[in-house]
mmCIF file of C-alpha atoms in Angstrom:
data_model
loop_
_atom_site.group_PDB
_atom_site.id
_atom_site.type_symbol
_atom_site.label_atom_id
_atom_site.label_comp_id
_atom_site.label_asym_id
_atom_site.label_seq_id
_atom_site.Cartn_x
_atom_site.Cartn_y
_atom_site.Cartn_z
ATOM 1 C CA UNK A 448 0.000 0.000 0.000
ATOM 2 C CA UNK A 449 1.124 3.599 -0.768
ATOM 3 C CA UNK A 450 1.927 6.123 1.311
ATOM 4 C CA UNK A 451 -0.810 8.373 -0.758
ATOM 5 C CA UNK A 452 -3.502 5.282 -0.033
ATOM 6 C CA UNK A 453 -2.336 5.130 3.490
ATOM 7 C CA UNK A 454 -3.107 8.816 4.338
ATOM 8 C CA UNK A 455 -6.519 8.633 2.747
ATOM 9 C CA UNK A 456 -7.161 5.649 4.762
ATOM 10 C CA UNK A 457 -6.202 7.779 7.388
ATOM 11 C CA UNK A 458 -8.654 10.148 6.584
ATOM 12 C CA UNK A 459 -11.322 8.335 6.205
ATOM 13 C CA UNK A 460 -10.900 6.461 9.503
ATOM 14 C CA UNK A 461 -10.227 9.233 11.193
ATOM 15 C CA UNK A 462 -13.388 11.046 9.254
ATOM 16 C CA UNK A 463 -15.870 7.893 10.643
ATOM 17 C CA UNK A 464 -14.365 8.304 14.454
ATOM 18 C CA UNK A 465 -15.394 12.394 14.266
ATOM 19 C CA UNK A 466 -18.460 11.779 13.163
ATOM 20 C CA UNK A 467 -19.037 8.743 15.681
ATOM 21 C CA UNK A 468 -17.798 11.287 18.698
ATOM 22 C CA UNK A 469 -20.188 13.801 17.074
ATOM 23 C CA UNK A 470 -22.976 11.319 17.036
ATOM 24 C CA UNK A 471 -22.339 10.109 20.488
ATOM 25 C CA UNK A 472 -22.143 13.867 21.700
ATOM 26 C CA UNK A 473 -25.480 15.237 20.126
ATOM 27 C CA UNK A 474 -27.079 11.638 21.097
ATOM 28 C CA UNK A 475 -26.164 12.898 24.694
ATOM 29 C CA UNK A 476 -27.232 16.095 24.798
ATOM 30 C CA UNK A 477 -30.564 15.134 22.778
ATOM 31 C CA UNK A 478 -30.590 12.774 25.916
ATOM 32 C CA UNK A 479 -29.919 15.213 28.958
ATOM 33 C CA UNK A 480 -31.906 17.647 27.654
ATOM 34 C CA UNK A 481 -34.774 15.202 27.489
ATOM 35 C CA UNK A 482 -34.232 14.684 30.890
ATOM 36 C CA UNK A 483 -33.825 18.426 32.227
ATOM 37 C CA UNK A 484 -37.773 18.787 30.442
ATOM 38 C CA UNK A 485 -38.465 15.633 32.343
ATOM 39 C CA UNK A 486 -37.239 17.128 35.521
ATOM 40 C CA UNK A 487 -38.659 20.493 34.743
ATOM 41 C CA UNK A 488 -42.001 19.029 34.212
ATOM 42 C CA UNK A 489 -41.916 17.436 37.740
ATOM 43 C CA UNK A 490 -41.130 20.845 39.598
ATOM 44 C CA UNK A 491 -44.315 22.145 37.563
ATOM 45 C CA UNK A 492 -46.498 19.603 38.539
ATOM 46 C CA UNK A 493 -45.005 19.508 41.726
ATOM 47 C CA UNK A 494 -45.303 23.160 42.130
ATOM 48 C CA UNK A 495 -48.952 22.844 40.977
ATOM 49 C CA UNK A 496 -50.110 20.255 43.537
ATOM 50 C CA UNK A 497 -47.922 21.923 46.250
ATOM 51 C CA UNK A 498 -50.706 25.055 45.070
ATOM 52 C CA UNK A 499 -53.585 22.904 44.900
ATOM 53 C CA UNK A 500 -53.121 21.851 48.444
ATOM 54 C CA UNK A 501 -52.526 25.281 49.576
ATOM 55 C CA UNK A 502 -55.465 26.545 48.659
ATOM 56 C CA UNK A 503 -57.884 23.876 49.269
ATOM 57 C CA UNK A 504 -56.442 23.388 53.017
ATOM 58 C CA UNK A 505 -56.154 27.551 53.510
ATOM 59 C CA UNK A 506 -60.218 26.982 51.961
ATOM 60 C CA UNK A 507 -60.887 24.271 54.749
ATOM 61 C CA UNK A 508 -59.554 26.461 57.377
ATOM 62 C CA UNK A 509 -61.687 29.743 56.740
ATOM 63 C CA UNK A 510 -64.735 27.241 56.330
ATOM 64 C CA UNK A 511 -64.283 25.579 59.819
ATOM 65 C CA UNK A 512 -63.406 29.590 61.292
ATOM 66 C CA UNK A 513 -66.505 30.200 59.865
ATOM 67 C CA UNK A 514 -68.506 27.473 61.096
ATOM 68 C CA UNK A 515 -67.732 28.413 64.727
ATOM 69 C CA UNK A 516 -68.089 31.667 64.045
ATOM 70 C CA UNK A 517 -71.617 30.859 63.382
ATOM 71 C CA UNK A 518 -72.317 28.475 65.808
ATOM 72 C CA UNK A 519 -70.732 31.101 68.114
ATOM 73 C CA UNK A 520 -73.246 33.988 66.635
ATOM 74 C CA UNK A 521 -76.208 31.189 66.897
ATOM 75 C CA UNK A 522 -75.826 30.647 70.686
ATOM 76 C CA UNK A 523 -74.688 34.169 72.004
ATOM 77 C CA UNK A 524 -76.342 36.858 69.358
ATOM 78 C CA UNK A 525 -79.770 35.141 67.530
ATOM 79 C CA UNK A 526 -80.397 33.184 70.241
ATOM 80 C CA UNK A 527 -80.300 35.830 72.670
ATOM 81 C CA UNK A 528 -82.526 37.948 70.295
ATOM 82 C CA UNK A 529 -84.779 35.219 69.816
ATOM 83 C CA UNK A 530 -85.641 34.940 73.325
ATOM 84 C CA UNK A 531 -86.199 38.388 73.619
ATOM 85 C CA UNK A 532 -88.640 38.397 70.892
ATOM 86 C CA UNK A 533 -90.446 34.947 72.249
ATOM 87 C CA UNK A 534 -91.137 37.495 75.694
ATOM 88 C CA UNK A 535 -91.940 40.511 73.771
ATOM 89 C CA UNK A 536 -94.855 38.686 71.653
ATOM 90 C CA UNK A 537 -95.783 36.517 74.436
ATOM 91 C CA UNK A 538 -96.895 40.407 75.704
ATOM 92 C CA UNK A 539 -100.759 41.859 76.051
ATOM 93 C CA UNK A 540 -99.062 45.589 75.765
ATOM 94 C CA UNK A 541 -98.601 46.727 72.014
ATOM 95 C CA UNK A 542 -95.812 48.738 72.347
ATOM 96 C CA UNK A 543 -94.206 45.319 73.828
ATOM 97 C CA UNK A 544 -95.080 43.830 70.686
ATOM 98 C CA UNK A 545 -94.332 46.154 68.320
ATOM 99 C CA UNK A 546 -90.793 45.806 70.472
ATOM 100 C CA UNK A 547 -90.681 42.215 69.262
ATOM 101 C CA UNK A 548 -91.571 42.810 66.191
ATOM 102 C CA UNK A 549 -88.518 44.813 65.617
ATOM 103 C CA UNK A 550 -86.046 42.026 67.220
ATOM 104 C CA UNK A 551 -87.591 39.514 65.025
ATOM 105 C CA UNK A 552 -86.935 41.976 61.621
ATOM 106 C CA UNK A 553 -82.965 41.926 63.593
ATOM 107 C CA UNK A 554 -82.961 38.136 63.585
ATOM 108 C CA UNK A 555 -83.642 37.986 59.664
ATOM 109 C CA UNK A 556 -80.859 40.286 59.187
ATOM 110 C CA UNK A 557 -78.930 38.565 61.286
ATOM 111 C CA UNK A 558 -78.799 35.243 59.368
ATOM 112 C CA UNK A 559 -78.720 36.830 56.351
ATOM 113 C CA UNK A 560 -75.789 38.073 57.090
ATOM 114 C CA UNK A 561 -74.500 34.871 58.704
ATOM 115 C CA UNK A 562 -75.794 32.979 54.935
ATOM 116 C CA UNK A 563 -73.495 35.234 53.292
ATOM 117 C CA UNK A 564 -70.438 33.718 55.493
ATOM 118 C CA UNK A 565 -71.225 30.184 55.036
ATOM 119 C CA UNK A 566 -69.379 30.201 51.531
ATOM 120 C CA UNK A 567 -66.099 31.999 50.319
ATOM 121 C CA UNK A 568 -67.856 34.369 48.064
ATOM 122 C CA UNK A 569 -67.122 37.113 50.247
ATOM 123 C CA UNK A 570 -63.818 36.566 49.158
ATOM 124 C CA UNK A 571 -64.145 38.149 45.849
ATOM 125 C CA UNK A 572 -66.569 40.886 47.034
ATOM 126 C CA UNK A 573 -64.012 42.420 49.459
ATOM 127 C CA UNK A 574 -60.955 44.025 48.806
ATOM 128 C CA UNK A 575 -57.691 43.386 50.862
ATOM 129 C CA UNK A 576 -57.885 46.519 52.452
ATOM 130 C CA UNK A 577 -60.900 46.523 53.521
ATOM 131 C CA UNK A 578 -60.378 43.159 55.025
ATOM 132 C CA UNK A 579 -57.419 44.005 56.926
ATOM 133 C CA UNK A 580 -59.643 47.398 58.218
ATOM 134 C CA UNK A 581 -61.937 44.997 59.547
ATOM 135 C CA UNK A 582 -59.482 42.676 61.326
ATOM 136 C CA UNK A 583 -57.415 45.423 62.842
ATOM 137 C CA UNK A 584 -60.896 46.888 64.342
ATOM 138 C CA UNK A 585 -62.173 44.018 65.638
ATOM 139 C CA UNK A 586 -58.228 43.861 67.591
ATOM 140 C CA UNK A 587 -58.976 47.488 68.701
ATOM 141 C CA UNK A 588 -62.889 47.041 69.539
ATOM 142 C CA UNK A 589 -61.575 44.228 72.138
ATOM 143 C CA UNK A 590 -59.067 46.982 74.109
ATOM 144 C CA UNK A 591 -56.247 44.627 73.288
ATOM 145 C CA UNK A 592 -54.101 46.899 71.658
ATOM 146 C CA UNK A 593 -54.181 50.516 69.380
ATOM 147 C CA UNK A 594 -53.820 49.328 65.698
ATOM 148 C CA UNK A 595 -52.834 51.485 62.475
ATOM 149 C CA UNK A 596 -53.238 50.929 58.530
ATOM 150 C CA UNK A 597 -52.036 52.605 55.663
ATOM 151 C CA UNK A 598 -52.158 51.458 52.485
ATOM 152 C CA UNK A 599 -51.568 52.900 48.180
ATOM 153 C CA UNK A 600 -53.839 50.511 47.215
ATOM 154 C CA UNK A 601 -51.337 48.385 45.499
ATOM 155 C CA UNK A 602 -53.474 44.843 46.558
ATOM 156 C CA UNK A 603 -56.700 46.049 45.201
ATOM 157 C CA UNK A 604 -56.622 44.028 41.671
ATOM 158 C CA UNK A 605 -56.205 40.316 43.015
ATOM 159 C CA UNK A 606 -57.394 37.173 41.752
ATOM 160 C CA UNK A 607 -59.553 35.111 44.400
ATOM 161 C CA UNK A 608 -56.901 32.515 44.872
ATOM 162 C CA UNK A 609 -54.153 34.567 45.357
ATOM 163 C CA UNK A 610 -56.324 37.041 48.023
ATOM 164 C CA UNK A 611 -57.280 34.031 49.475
ATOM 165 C CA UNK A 612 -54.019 32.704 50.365
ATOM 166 C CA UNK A 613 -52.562 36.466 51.748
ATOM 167 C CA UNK A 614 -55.788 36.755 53.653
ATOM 168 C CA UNK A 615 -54.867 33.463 55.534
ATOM 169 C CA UNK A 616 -51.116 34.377 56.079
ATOM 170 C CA UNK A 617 -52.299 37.628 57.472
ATOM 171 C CA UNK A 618 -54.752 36.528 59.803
ATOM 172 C CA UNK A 619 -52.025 33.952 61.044
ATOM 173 C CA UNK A 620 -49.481 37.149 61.386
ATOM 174 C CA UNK A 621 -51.937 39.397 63.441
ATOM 175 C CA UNK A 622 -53.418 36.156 65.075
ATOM 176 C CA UNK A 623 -49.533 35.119 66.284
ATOM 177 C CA UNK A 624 -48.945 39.251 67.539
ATOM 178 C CA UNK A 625 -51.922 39.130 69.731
ATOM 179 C CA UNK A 626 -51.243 35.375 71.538
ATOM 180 C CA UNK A 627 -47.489 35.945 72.078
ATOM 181 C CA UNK A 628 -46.079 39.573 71.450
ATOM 182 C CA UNK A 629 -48.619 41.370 73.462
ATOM 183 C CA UNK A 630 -48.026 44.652 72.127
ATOM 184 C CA UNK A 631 -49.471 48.024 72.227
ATOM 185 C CA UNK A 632 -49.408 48.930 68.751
ATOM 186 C CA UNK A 633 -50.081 47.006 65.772
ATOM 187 C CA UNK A 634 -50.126 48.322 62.494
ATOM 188 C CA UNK A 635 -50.124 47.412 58.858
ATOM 189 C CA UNK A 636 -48.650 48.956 56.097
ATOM 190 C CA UNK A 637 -49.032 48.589 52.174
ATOM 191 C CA UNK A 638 -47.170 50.127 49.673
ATOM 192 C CA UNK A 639 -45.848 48.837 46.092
ATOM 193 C CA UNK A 640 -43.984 49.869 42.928
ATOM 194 C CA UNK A 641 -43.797 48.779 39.147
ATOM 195 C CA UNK A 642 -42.285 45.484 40.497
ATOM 196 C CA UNK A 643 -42.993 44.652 43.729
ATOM 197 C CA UNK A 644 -46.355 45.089 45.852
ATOM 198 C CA UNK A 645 -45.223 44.773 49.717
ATOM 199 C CA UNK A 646 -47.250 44.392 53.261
ATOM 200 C CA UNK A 647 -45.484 45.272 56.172
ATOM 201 C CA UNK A 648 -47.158 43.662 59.610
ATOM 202 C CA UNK A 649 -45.382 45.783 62.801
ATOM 203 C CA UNK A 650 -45.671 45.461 66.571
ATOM 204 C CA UNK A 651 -44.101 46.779 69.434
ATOM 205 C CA UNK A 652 -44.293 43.644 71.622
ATOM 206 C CA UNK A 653 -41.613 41.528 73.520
ATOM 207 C CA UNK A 654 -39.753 40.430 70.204
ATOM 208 C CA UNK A 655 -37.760 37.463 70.350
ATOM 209 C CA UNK A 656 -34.364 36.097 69.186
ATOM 210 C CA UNK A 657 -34.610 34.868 65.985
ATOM 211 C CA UNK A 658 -31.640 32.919 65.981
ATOM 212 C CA UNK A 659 -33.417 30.750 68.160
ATOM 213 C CA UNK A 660 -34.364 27.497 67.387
ATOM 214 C CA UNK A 661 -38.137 27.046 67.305
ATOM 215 C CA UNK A 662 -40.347 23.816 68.002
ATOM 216 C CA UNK A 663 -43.123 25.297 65.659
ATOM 217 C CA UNK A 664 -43.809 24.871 62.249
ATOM 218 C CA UNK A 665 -45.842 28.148 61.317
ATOM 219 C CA UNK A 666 -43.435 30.677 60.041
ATOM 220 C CA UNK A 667 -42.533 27.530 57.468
ATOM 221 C CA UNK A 668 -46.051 27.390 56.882
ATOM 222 C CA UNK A 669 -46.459 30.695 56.441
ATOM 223 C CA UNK A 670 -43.412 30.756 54.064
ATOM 224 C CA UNK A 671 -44.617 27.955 52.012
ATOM 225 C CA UNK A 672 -47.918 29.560 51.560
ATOM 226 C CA UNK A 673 -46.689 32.645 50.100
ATOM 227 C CA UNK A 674 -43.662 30.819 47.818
ATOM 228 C CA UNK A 675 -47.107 29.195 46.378
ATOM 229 C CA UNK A 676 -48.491 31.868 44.671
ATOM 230 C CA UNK A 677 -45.043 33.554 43.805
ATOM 231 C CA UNK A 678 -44.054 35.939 46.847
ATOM 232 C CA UNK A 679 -42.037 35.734 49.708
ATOM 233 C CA UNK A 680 -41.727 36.179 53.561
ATOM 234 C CA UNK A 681 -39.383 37.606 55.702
ATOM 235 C CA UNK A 682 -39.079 38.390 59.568
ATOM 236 C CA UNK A 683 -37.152 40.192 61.963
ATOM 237 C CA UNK A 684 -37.321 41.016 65.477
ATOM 238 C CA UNK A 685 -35.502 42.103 67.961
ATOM 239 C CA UNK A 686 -35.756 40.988 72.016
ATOM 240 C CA UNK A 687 -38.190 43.739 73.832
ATOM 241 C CA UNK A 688 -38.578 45.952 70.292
ATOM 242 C CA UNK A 689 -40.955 44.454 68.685
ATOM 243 C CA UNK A 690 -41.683 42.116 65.313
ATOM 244 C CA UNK A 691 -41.747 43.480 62.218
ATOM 245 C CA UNK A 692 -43.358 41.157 58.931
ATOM 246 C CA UNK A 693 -42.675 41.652 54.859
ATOM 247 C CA UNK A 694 -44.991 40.115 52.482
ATOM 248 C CA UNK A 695 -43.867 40.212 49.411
ATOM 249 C CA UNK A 696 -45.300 39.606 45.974
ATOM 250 C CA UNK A 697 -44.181 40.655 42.509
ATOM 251 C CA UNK A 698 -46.688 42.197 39.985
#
């Protein structure tokens, strides 16, 4: 064989190993990257269920507040009305039951209002702030503490699921100030930008050291919940200064 024959040889051999690499190579990357959309579409699904479960235990939760809160309204409020209106009408003096008359026209009202409760459509009839101006007076009606919101509106477009889920984490936030920060003020504030809409939960309770390990579960919780519809949450705090929460979400 000829040098000239050997070189093509050469060539050629060397021509069918490149283009076996080059097979091998794209075969492998045709291959990971079938597996990175495989993975991807786990953390989507994943992500998805992690949101289902969110909002349908968050849903579960307001429905069994709300069932006590009626049963609660049942015994104390309608019931008490009720029996006022049974002695009222039971009466021989009209302006008696013309009295009775009128506590039976409260009772109606009453339940209607309680009706309304029994199903999460209030959800998507009230704004944020409005809910947060009724949870922060019913705080302040008690005496427990003075309580302050201000707010640019930033939370007032919302889809139900998403108002849903900061309506929870809220309630948990204020809910946690008043058992074990026992402050004296408690305010929220709300303010956002072309970005970022933020809500800022402050009291000037005992604080504690965050370093701290903790045998509860709820800031996770409350963590989890908001990484679920795409925000975040951070706290700090500070021994005998107080507790200050951020909820953020992105627009």
């Amino acid at each position: 064989m000829s040098d000239q024959e050997s070189e093509v040889l050469l060539i050629l051999f060397g021509g069918i190993f490149f283009a076996f690499l080059m097979s091998v190579f794209v075969v492998a990357m045709v291959v990971l990257h079938r597996q990175r959309q495989i993975q991807n579409r786990q953390k989507i699904d994943n992500l998805k269920a992690e949101y289902e479960r969110t909002i349908l235990n968050i849903e579960n939760e307001i429905q069994q507040e709300t069932l006590a809160h009626v049963g609660r309204e049942l015994h104390d409020n309608i019931g008490q009305l009720l029996s006022l209106a049974k002695l009222n009408l039971n009466s021989a003096k009209p302006e008696k039951q013309a009295e009775g008359k009128e506590f039976i026209n409260q009772i109606i009202k009453e339940v209607r209002g309680l009706s309304k409760t029994l199903n999460l459509d209030w959800v998507e009839e009230i704004t944020l702030d409005d809910f947060i101006k009724q949870q922060l007076q019913r705080i302040e009606s008690t005496g427990y503490c003075q309580t302050a919101f201000d707010s640019d509106q930033s939370f007032l477009e919302l889809p139900k699921d998403k108002k849903l889920v900061l309506i929870r984490v809220i309630q948990e936030c204020l809910n946690n100030a008043i058992k074990h920060a026992s402050p004296a003020h408690l305010k929220v504030h709300i303010i956002g930008d072309s970005t970022l809409r933020k809500i800022e939960i402050t009291d000037d309770g005992y604080g504690f050291d965050t370093t701290a390990p903790s045998s509860g579960s709820g800031m996770t919780n409350l963590k989890k919940r908001m990484e679920t519809i795409g925000g975040s949450f951070s706290l700090s705090s500070t021994v005998g200064k107080g507790t200050q929460i951020t909820l953020n979400l992105p627009l």
